[in-house]
Amino acid sequence: MKLLFIAPRSVWRKALALETRLALDEGHTVRVVAEEHPGLKLDPRVEVRWISAGELHTPEPRLQRLLLRRLPLGGLRRIGRGPLRRPAEKVARRWKRTVIDPRDKDRRRATEALRVARRIERISAAVAEYDADWIVLCEPQAVELAVDWLPAVLDAKPALTTTFSYEPRAPHAI
Amino acid sequence: MSGRRVAVVTPWYPDPEVAYGGAFVQAKVEAVAPGCDELTVYHLKSWPVGTPRAALDANPALIDLHTRLLGRTDAPLATAGGAVLHRVVTLTPRDPAWIAHSDASARWLTAALRGEPLDAPIVHAHVPITGGWAALENARPDAKVYMTEHSSFLDRVLEQPEARARYEEVLDRADGFFVVGEPLHDQIASAFPHLAHKLEYIANPIAFDGPRAAPPASLDHWLSVAGMTERKRIDYLLEAFRRCREERPRLTLTLAGDGKQRAEMEALAEDLGVAGAVRFLGAVAPEEVPSLMASHDLFVHTSRYETFGVVVVEAVAAGLPVLVSRCGGSDQVLQGIETEAGGMYDVDDDPDVLVAAYRDLCERHPEKTDLKAAREHLRGKYSYATVAERHFEIWDRTDGGPR
C-alpha cells in the first residue's frame, strides 16, 4: 500500500523513524511530509517532502526597527553608562515591556500564521500528488490542520485508511 | 478457559516515542493476560490541541473531524502477553484544569467505541481522574469497574474543586479502588475519609528473572535510574557522589534517565569536577534496565517523593544492593528488609546524609547484607505471578469487595 505519514512539526521523531521503517519492512511504499529537523533520522528508502515552515519569518519593518528599537534602546544604553544607569535600565525595561514586546508578539503571531499556511499548503499538495491508500496522522497538529483538507478527501475516498500510528497489528485476540 | 474478559483503560502506556512511559501498566497487562480469555487495552493517549486555556469545543470542526476519524479507525495492535491494544488519541485542551482532561478522556473513548459500551464485564482503569472516569462512563451497566491510582500529581488534582468533586464521584462509583503505596492511600483517605474504607493495595509487578550470580564485592559503580526532574534530586546525588569520591577516587556513577534538568545536571557534573566519572545515558528502554543493573554495584535512589518504588524493587530483583531515600513508596517496599537490601536514609537537603549512609553500607556489605533474602521477600510480594493472582482474586470476587 501507499502510506503517507504527516508530521507537520516532527515532534515525535523517534516514533516517526521507527514506524516508517516498520511500514517499509512490511512491504509498503512510504512517503513522509514533515518539518526538517536534525534529530529526524529517516530510513533512506522513505520519500520525503519537507514543509520547511521553520524558514518563514515575519521581518520587522526597517523603520520600526530603527525608531522603536535601535534608537531608543541604544540611547538608553548610552545614558546608562554614566551615573544614570539604574533609571536608564528601568526606562529601557518599561520601553521593552510596553512598546517592543507587544510588537514582537504580533510578529510571532504573524510568523505562526505564515507557517500554518505553509504547512497546510505543503500537506495538501503532498496528499493530492501522492494518492495514498493510507494516511498516518502522526501528531496533534496533523489532526488540527487536517480540518482544512481531510473531510473532503474522506468524502472522495471512503476506502482510505486513516490511523494515528503505524505499529504491529494484533494477529488475533487472545 | 478462565472466563475472564477484561478491558484495561489507561492514559499511560509505552509507545514508539516513549518506550518507558507507563511501562508498569504494560507489565501488569503482561502479568494478567495469560489468565484471561480476552484482554483489551485502551490507551487514552493525550494529544494537546488548540491555544492555551481554550476549551476543546472552541474548534467544532476539529471535534467533528476527530470524532469521524476515531469512528472509522479500527487498528487493534499487538501488545504484551498476547493482549490487544487500541490507541485512542485523546485530544485534550491546553488547560491545567484536570476536569477538562477527565471530560476529554471519557468523550474520546466514547467516540472510539462508536457509542457502544466497553465489551467486557471487568474493566480495570489506571489513573482515576482520567482513565477511571472514562471507564465508568463507558462501561456496560453490569460491568465491574476497578481502578488503580499511581499518580505522583494527585495533590494538584485534589486542589482543583471541580476535579476534586469528580475524583470523589469516581471513588464512590468504583467497584474497587486500589493504590500502589501508602503515600497515596494516606493522601486519598485524608481527602475523602468517608470513602477511605474502599481503598486497598495492589502492587506493580516486577520481573525477577536473571539476578546477578553473586553480590557485588565492592560498591564502586553506582547506578541511578530516574528522570532528570527536581523531584528526583539528581543535583543532590551528584554532590553526595563528589564527596564520597574524595574518599574513594575509583567511584563511578551512571545516570539513566532524561528530563528537563539534563543539561543543567551535565553542567553541574562539570562544575563539581566529577564529569569524568559520571555517565549520562539518557532515557533507557525498560527491557535494558535489568542488564544495566547487573553491570553495576550499587543502586542509589535520591527521590524526594514516590508513590511506589518500581525501580527499587527492580534493583533488588537484579541482585543489587540499594541505597534509597525514605521517599514514601520505597519505605513501604523495603519495610522489614532495609538492612538486608542495603540501606535507607532520610530525605534531607544535606548531601552528608547520603554520604553517611554510603559509609555505613560499605562497612556492612557484604557480610551484613542479605540480598538473596531481600530478593525472595520481594518476589513473594511483587512477582508477576503474585500480582496476577491478586488481580484475579479481585476480579473474581462475587461480593464486589470492600464498600
XYZ file of C-alpha atoms in Angstrom:
577
model
C 0.000 0.000 0.000
C 0.986 3.627 -0.382
C 1.368 5.198 3.044
C 1.622 8.909 3.712
C 2.885 9.959 7.140
C 2.015 13.519 8.104
C 4.127 15.193 10.785
C 3.846 18.984 10.409
C 6.173 19.752 13.310
C 8.113 16.483 13.505
C 7.623 16.459 17.264
C 7.792 12.699 17.775
C 10.829 11.970 15.652
C 11.785 8.637 17.195
C 8.294 7.261 16.591
C 8.250 8.620 13.043
C 11.563 6.944 12.230
C 10.534 3.616 13.794
C 7.062 3.494 12.288
C 8.121 4.420 8.761
C 10.863 1.782 8.868
C 8.363 -0.819 10.047
C 5.988 0.080 7.209
C 8.811 -0.212 4.671
C 9.885 -3.554 6.120
C 6.324 -4.780 5.768
C 6.411 -4.005 2.062
C 4.637 -0.661 1.870
C 5.707 2.388 -0.060
C 6.234 5.245 2.343
C 6.212 8.977 1.870
C 6.598 11.477 4.687
C 5.576 15.099 4.723
C 7.290 16.668 7.707
C 9.289 19.556 9.082
C 13.004 19.064 8.635
C 14.873 18.565 11.890
C 18.446 17.447 12.588
C 17.120 14.886 15.058
C 14.901 13.212 12.490
C 16.747 10.201 11.099
C 14.605 8.550 8.454
C 15.342 5.386 6.527
C 16.840 6.314 3.120
C 14.023 4.393 1.440
C 11.490 6.921 2.705
C 10.434 9.565 0.194
C 10.327 12.895 1.976
C 8.600 16.182 1.268
C 9.878 18.832 3.643
C 7.473 21.511 4.748
C 10.226 23.974 5.671
C 7.878 26.164 7.668
C 10.701 26.984 10.036
C 12.403 29.104 7.399
C 9.482 31.540 7.299
C 9.650 34.675 9.423
C 7.771 37.944 9.529
C 10.535 40.540 9.353
C 10.462 43.633 11.472
C 9.977 46.735 9.242
C 13.269 48.625 8.999
C 11.817 51.956 10.029
C 10.093 50.407 13.018
C 13.292 48.637 13.998
C 15.214 51.892 13.808
C 12.687 54.147 15.525
C 11.263 51.841 18.150
C 14.155 49.515 18.950
C 17.626 50.690 17.981
C 17.440 54.434 18.613
C 15.608 54.444 21.942
C 17.370 51.399 23.406
C 20.751 52.485 22.051
C 20.223 55.921 23.538
C 19.239 54.492 26.888
C 22.274 52.203 26.861
C 24.489 55.212 26.278
C 22.848 57.148 29.089
C 23.177 54.088 31.304
C 26.967 54.123 31.019
C 27.043 57.142 33.300
C 25.599 57.779 36.739
C 22.031 57.312 35.411
C 22.468 53.573 34.955
C 19.562 52.490 37.174
C 16.909 54.889 35.845
C 18.068 54.198 32.267
C 17.719 50.460 32.798
C 14.309 50.964 34.348
C 13.106 53.043 31.400
C 14.568 50.511 28.952
C 12.737 47.663 30.689
C 9.474 49.604 30.596
C 10.024 50.508 26.922
C 10.615 46.841 26.060
C 7.582 45.738 28.021
C 5.136 48.313 26.694
C 6.405 49.060 23.177
C 8.615 46.269 21.880
C 7.171 43.119 23.452
C 3.615 43.628 22.070
C 5.044 44.179 18.583
C 7.262 41.099 18.898
C 4.230 39.143 19.987
C 2.318 40.354 16.922
C 5.225 39.375 14.700
C 5.416 35.928 16.272
C 1.698 35.549 15.673
C 2.105 36.626 12.059
C 5.030 34.227 11.624
C 2.980 31.376 13.020
C 0.129 32.229 10.636
C 2.573 32.117 7.722
C 3.893 28.779 8.901
C 0.453 27.289 9.385
C -0.492 28.379 5.863
C 2.723 26.790 4.542
C 2.040 23.563 6.416
C -1.486 23.322 5.047
C -0.300 24.109 1.529
C 2.520 21.532 1.572
C 0.406 18.843 3.198
C -2.472 19.391 0.777
C -0.034 19.267 -2.140
C 1.519 16.040 -0.857
C -1.895 14.455 -0.393
C -3.019 15.482 -3.888
C 0.234 14.362 -5.507
C 0.644 11.013 -3.771
C -2.833 9.482 -3.868
C -2.198 7.477 -0.702
C -4.151 4.396 0.371
C -3.326 5.034 3.983
C -2.724 8.280 5.834
C -0.967 8.307 9.201
C -1.640 11.447 11.211
C 1.429 11.331 13.419
C 0.963 14.202 15.838
C -1.602 16.644 17.246
C -1.071 19.336 14.636
C -1.555 16.818 11.850
C -5.139 16.434 13.070
C -5.638 20.149 13.719
C -4.504 21.069 10.207
C -6.412 18.195 8.620
C -9.626 20.087 9.324
C -8.830 22.094 6.175
C -8.419 19.204 3.752
C -9.189 15.768 5.181
C -13.024 15.843 5.281
C -13.165 16.363 1.507
C -10.605 13.584 0.951
C -12.594 11.184 3.132
C -15.775 12.025 1.198
C -13.988 11.379 -2.086
C -12.150 8.220 -0.929
C -14.258 6.330 1.622
C -11.866 3.355 1.473
C -8.885 5.450 2.571
C -7.303 4.077 5.745
C -6.519 6.649 8.412
C -4.608 5.945 11.612
C -2.599 7.831 14.187
C 0.385 5.492 14.157
C 1.806 2.529 12.301
C 2.525 -0.252 14.763
C 2.431 -4.044 14.707
C -1.151 -5.219 14.343
C -2.665 -7.790 16.671
C -2.533 -11.175 14.930
C -5.555 -12.293 16.899
C -7.325 -11.509 20.106
C -6.454 -13.795 22.987
C -10.748 -21.029 29.945
C -10.763 -18.612 32.860
C -13.931 -16.852 31.792
C -12.258 -13.502 32.397
C -12.869 -10.849 29.753
C -11.170 -7.657 30.753
C -10.834 -4.143 29.365
C -7.969 -2.011 30.658
C -8.338 1.758 30.298
C -5.191 3.795 30.807
C -3.766 7.197 29.931
C -0.256 5.764 30.276
C 1.187 3.026 28.082
C 4.501 2.660 26.268
C 4.554 3.778 22.640
C 7.238 4.016 19.949
C 8.239 7.513 21.076
C 8.372 6.904 24.846
C 9.071 3.239 25.479
C 9.201 3.662 29.264
C 6.007 5.728 29.687
C 3.510 3.624 31.618
C 5.779 0.573 31.456
C 4.279 -0.629 34.758
C 0.796 -0.742 33.194
C 2.212 -2.830 30.369
C 3.892 -5.066 32.965
C 0.502 -5.600 34.632
C -1.033 -6.475 31.277
C 1.767 -8.949 30.649
C 1.228 -10.483 34.086
C -2.544 -10.921 33.864
C -3.175 -11.511 30.142
C -2.290 -15.233 30.231
C -5.007 -15.715 32.867
C -7.702 -14.022 30.779
C -9.759 -15.251 27.874
C -9.694 -11.771 26.444
C -7.791 -8.657 27.482
C -8.092 -5.413 25.557
C -6.150 -2.282 26.434
C -7.482 1.183 25.577
C -4.615 3.642 25.732
C -6.078 7.135 26.036
C -3.075 8.886 24.564
C -3.261 12.591 25.268
C -2.699 14.920 22.299
C -2.818 18.587 23.356
C -4.517 20.850 20.819
C -5.719 24.437 20.492
C -4.433 27.586 22.081
C -3.640 27.701 25.800
C -6.741 27.634 28.020
C -9.117 27.441 25.030
C -11.905 24.914 25.525
C -11.886 21.826 23.342
C -15.243 22.835 21.856
C -13.774 26.136 20.645
C -12.992 24.352 17.384
C -16.140 22.404 16.365
C -14.650 21.421 13.004
C -11.787 19.689 14.811
C -14.202 17.903 17.127
C -16.265 16.709 14.158
C -13.231 15.520 12.240
C -11.675 13.691 15.166
C -14.983 12.019 16.040
C -15.206 10.892 12.429
C -11.600 9.642 12.424
C -11.961 7.666 15.659
C -15.175 6.131 14.388
C -13.562 4.883 11.156
C -10.166 3.867 12.572
C -10.088 0.360 13.910
C -6.482 -0.689 14.299
C -6.087 -3.295 17.036
C -2.415 -3.585 17.871
C -0.420 -6.401 19.421
C 0.822 -5.862 22.953
C 2.214 -7.701 25.957
C 1.004 -11.170 26.869
C -0.957 -11.546 23.636
C -3.380 -8.798 24.621
C -4.866 -6.358 22.125
C -4.131 -2.637 22.273
C -6.199 0.245 20.918
C -4.538 3.622 20.865
C -7.332 6.120 21.468
C -5.976 9.505 20.508
C -7.438 11.779 23.161
C -7.417 15.392 22.056
C -7.037 17.452 25.201
C -7.186 21.213 25.661
C -4.037 23.034 26.707
C -5.658 23.676 30.030
C -4.298 22.935 33.521
C -7.844 22.130 34.735
C -7.952 18.390 35.358
C -11.702 18.319 34.866
C -11.140 19.205 31.190
C -8.773 16.260 30.799
C -11.181 13.998 32.626
C -14.048 15.001 30.321
C -11.898 14.639 27.204
C -10.839 11.118 28.208
C -14.438 9.928 28.519
C -15.563 11.738 25.385
C -12.924 10.297 23.058
C -13.244 6.785 24.406
C -16.974 7.028 23.654
C -16.153 8.176 20.121
C -13.649 5.363 19.611
C -16.244 2.836 20.770
C -18.797 4.442 18.429
C -21.129 4.959 21.357
C -21.154 1.275 22.323
C -20.080 0.344 25.865
C -16.799 -1.430 26.558
C -17.470 -5.041 25.676
C -16.157 -6.573 28.891
C -17.711 -7.492 32.236
C -14.496 -6.452 34.009
C -12.939 -3.043 33.445
C -9.725 -2.040 35.179
C -8.675 1.573 34.784
C -5.466 3.358 35.664
C -5.345 6.959 36.919
C -8.895 7.531 38.224
C -9.293 11.210 37.243
C -8.857 10.420 33.533
C -8.784 6.670 32.882
C -11.150 5.930 35.756
C -13.769 8.444 34.670
C -13.548 7.280 31.047
C -14.027 3.680 32.212
C -17.046 4.482 34.368
C -18.700 6.494 31.611
C -18.147 3.775 29.009
C -18.571 0.535 30.947
C -21.670 -1.504 30.369
C -24.208 -1.312 33.205
C -23.436 -4.792 34.549
C -19.642 -4.397 34.400
C -17.481 -4.198 37.490
C -15.168 -1.218 37.256
C -11.918 -1.244 39.220
C -9.180 1.307 39.215
C -5.628 1.842 40.367
C -4.095 5.144 41.362
C -0.385 5.658 40.705
C -0.206 9.409 40.151
C 2.508 11.489 41.733
C 0.496 14.634 40.810
C -2.626 13.795 42.802
C -2.141 16.783 45.107
C -2.590 19.089 42.102
C -5.751 17.269 41.046
C -7.299 17.493 44.501
C -6.595 21.189 44.915
C -8.942 21.977 41.997
C -12.555 21.975 43.316
C -14.173 20.554 40.172
C -11.556 17.861 39.782
C -11.814 17.029 43.484
C -15.579 16.585 43.181
C -15.071 14.395 40.103
C -12.485 12.342 41.974
C -14.886 11.795 44.848
C -17.561 10.610 42.420
C -15.120 8.225 40.750
C -14.021 6.833 44.114
C -17.635 6.411 45.154
C -18.749 4.701 41.938
C -15.778 2.347 41.528
C -16.333 -1.295 42.447
C -12.774 -1.457 43.707
C -10.216 1.273 44.228
C -6.540 0.449 44.570
C -3.386 2.344 45.352
C 0.191 1.254 44.819
C 1.573 2.541 48.093
C 0.967 4.092 51.482
C 1.571 7.715 50.454
C -1.353 7.593 48.026
C -3.513 5.697 50.496
C -2.964 8.337 53.159
C -3.490 11.194 50.730
C -6.798 9.883 49.399
C -8.032 8.727 52.807
C -7.425 12.148 54.304
C -9.145 13.904 51.372
C -12.190 11.593 51.457
C -12.347 9.987 54.926
C -15.933 8.800 54.360
C -14.691 6.663 51.452
C -11.385 5.549 52.976
C -12.801 2.060 53.582
C -12.818 1.495 49.816
C -9.050 1.840 49.469
C -6.999 -1.304 49.007
C -3.424 -2.004 47.993
C -2.238 -3.511 44.768
C 1.351 -3.788 43.602
C 3.065 -3.237 40.293
C 4.653 -6.463 39.017
C 8.403 -6.784 38.641
C 10.381 -9.374 36.667
C 12.508 -11.497 38.980
C 14.326 -13.467 36.304
C 18.086 -13.356 35.898
C 19.739 -11.892 39.038
C 23.499 -11.486 39.071
C 25.380 -14.666 40.046
C 26.994 -13.177 43.166
C 26.562 -9.980 45.124
C 28.963 -7.212 44.115
C 32.197 -7.370 46.077
C 32.683 -3.621 46.177
C 30.238 -0.730 45.964
C 32.203 1.327 43.472
C 29.933 1.576 40.475
C 26.773 3.472 41.314
C 23.628 3.499 39.242
C 20.635 5.821 39.316
C 17.557 5.215 37.172
C 15.437 8.330 37.437
C 14.031 11.155 35.358
C 16.027 14.378 35.425
C 13.480 16.371 37.382
C 13.615 18.337 40.595
C 11.693 15.649 42.480
C 14.422 13.077 41.764
C 17.171 15.310 43.240
C 19.963 14.386 40.837
C 21.850 17.519 41.943
C 21.847 16.138 45.474
C 23.142 12.797 44.185
C 25.953 14.445 42.232
C 27.141 16.417 45.248
C 26.999 13.376 47.541
C 28.817 11.333 44.900
C 31.543 14.004 44.716
C 32.026 13.867 48.481
C 32.191 10.065 48.512
C 34.631 10.124 45.611
C 37.037 12.279 47.593
C 37.450 9.244 49.854
C 37.232 6.633 47.065
C 38.536 8.048 43.774
C 37.608 4.888 41.857
C 33.868 5.514 42.226
C 31.771 5.911 39.099
C 28.156 6.960 38.648
C 25.800 6.090 35.808
C 22.669 8.172 35.404
C 19.911 6.566 33.338
C 17.023 8.892 32.617
C 16.186 12.051 30.786
C 14.284 15.212 31.530
C 14.234 18.970 31.667
C 17.194 19.163 34.040
C 19.576 17.056 31.983
C 21.699 19.878 30.542
C 21.796 21.527 33.953
C 22.939 18.292 35.606
C 25.632 17.732 32.978
C 26.901 21.238 33.663
C 26.779 20.578 37.403
C 28.853 17.407 36.997
C 31.449 19.536 35.162
C 31.379 22.220 37.854
C 31.826 19.634 40.597
C 34.792 18.140 38.779
C 33.249 14.675 38.501
C 32.224 14.720 34.822
C 34.893 12.154 34.005
C 33.349 9.688 36.446
C 29.703 10.293 35.567
C 27.917 8.815 32.555
C 24.626 10.295 31.359
C 22.794 7.590 29.424
C 19.545 9.426 28.725
C 16.271 7.526 28.572
C 16.657 3.764 28.775
C 14.115 1.258 27.477
C 12.553 -0.841 30.260
C 13.970 -4.057 28.831
C 17.507 -2.643 29.122
C 17.203 -1.864 32.833
C 17.949 -5.378 34.227
C 21.225 -5.717 32.303
C 22.181 -2.192 33.316
C 21.592 -3.105 36.938
C 23.560 -6.313 36.607
C 26.605 -4.347 35.441
C 26.684 -2.012 38.479
C 27.470 -2.461 42.176
C 25.005 -0.176 43.908
C 21.624 1.309 43.111
C 21.181 4.816 44.536
C 17.781 6.463 44.742
C 17.514 10.084 45.845
C 13.890 10.936 45.089
C 12.010 13.359 47.319
C 8.663 11.615 46.850
C 7.479 8.394 45.216
C 4.085 6.725 45.176
C 5.607 3.245 44.835
C 9.184 2.381 44.001
C 9.244 0.148 40.934
C 12.873 0.803 40.225
C 13.909 -0.068 43.785
C 12.221 -3.462 43.502
C 13.837 -3.931 40.089
C 17.246 -3.284 41.629
C 16.725 -5.797 44.435
C 15.320 -8.255 41.878
C 18.526 -7.859 39.868
C 20.576 -8.718 42.964
C 21.875 -5.208 43.521
C 22.291 -3.580 46.951
C 20.274 -0.392 47.233
C 20.669 2.927 48.986
C 17.269 4.560 48.987
C 15.786 7.796 50.297
C 12.767 7.498 52.585
C 10.516 8.988 49.946
C 7.195 7.314 50.681
C 6.617 4.381 48.350
C 10.107 2.991 48.772
C 9.749 2.878 52.577
C 6.840 0.515 52.157
C 8.662 -1.590 49.564
C 11.698 -2.126 51.812
C 9.796 -2.439 55.065
C 11.362 -5.246 57.117
C 14.286 -5.851 54.715
C 16.001 -2.498 54.871
C 19.365 -3.754 56.150
C 19.255 -6.958 54.095
C 18.699 -4.990 50.859
C 21.208 -2.236 51.607
C 20.128 0.873 53.433
C 17.784 3.807 53.600
C 18.376 7.411 54.543
C 16.169 10.386 55.328
C 15.189 12.918 52.700
C 17.353 15.845 53.735
C 18.983 18.630 51.773
C 22.368 17.857 53.312
C 24.325 15.506 50.985
C 26.270 14.254 54.011
C 23.176 12.237 54.951
C 23.675 10.128 51.827
C 27.450 10.087 52.343
C 26.980 8.703 55.853
C 24.525 6.086 54.605
C 27.039 5.030 51.946
C 29.846 4.733 54.507
C 27.599 2.665 56.741
C 26.636 0.355 53.891
C 30.274 -0.094 52.843
C 31.062 -1.226 56.385
C 28.191 -3.714 56.421
C 28.364 -5.087 52.878
C 28.548 -7.936 52.029
C 28.815 -9.614 55.432
C 25.816 -7.926 56.996
C 23.550 -7.568 53.995
C 21.499 -10.435 52.593
C 20.490 -9.623 49.052
C 19.160 -13.097 48.400
C 16.781 -12.944 51.346
C 15.656 -9.443 50.344
C 15.050 -10.619 46.824
C 12.980 -13.608 47.901
C 10.960 -11.405 50.243
C 10.097 -9.019 47.420
C 9.463 -11.820 44.964
C 6.698 -13.009 47.277
C 5.054 -9.581 47.013
C 5.814 -8.258 43.556
C 6.468 -11.102 41.137
C 4.302 -11.312 38.023
C 2.610 -14.428 39.403
C 1.816 -12.797 42.752
C 0.436 -9.620 41.212
C -1.580 -11.568 38.639
C -3.119 -13.691 41.400
C -4.043 -10.540 43.307
C -5.839 -9.163 40.244
C -7.668 -12.436 39.682
C -8.720 -12.549 43.332
C -10.191 -9.062 42.938
C -11.830 -9.651 39.571
C -13.298 -12.998 40.636
C -14.872 -11.661 43.836
C -18.551 -12.408 43.934
C -19.314 -9.976 46.760
C -17.813 -6.996 44.949
C -15.157 -6.470 47.627
C -14.992 -3.719 50.225
C -17.513 -0.925 50.076
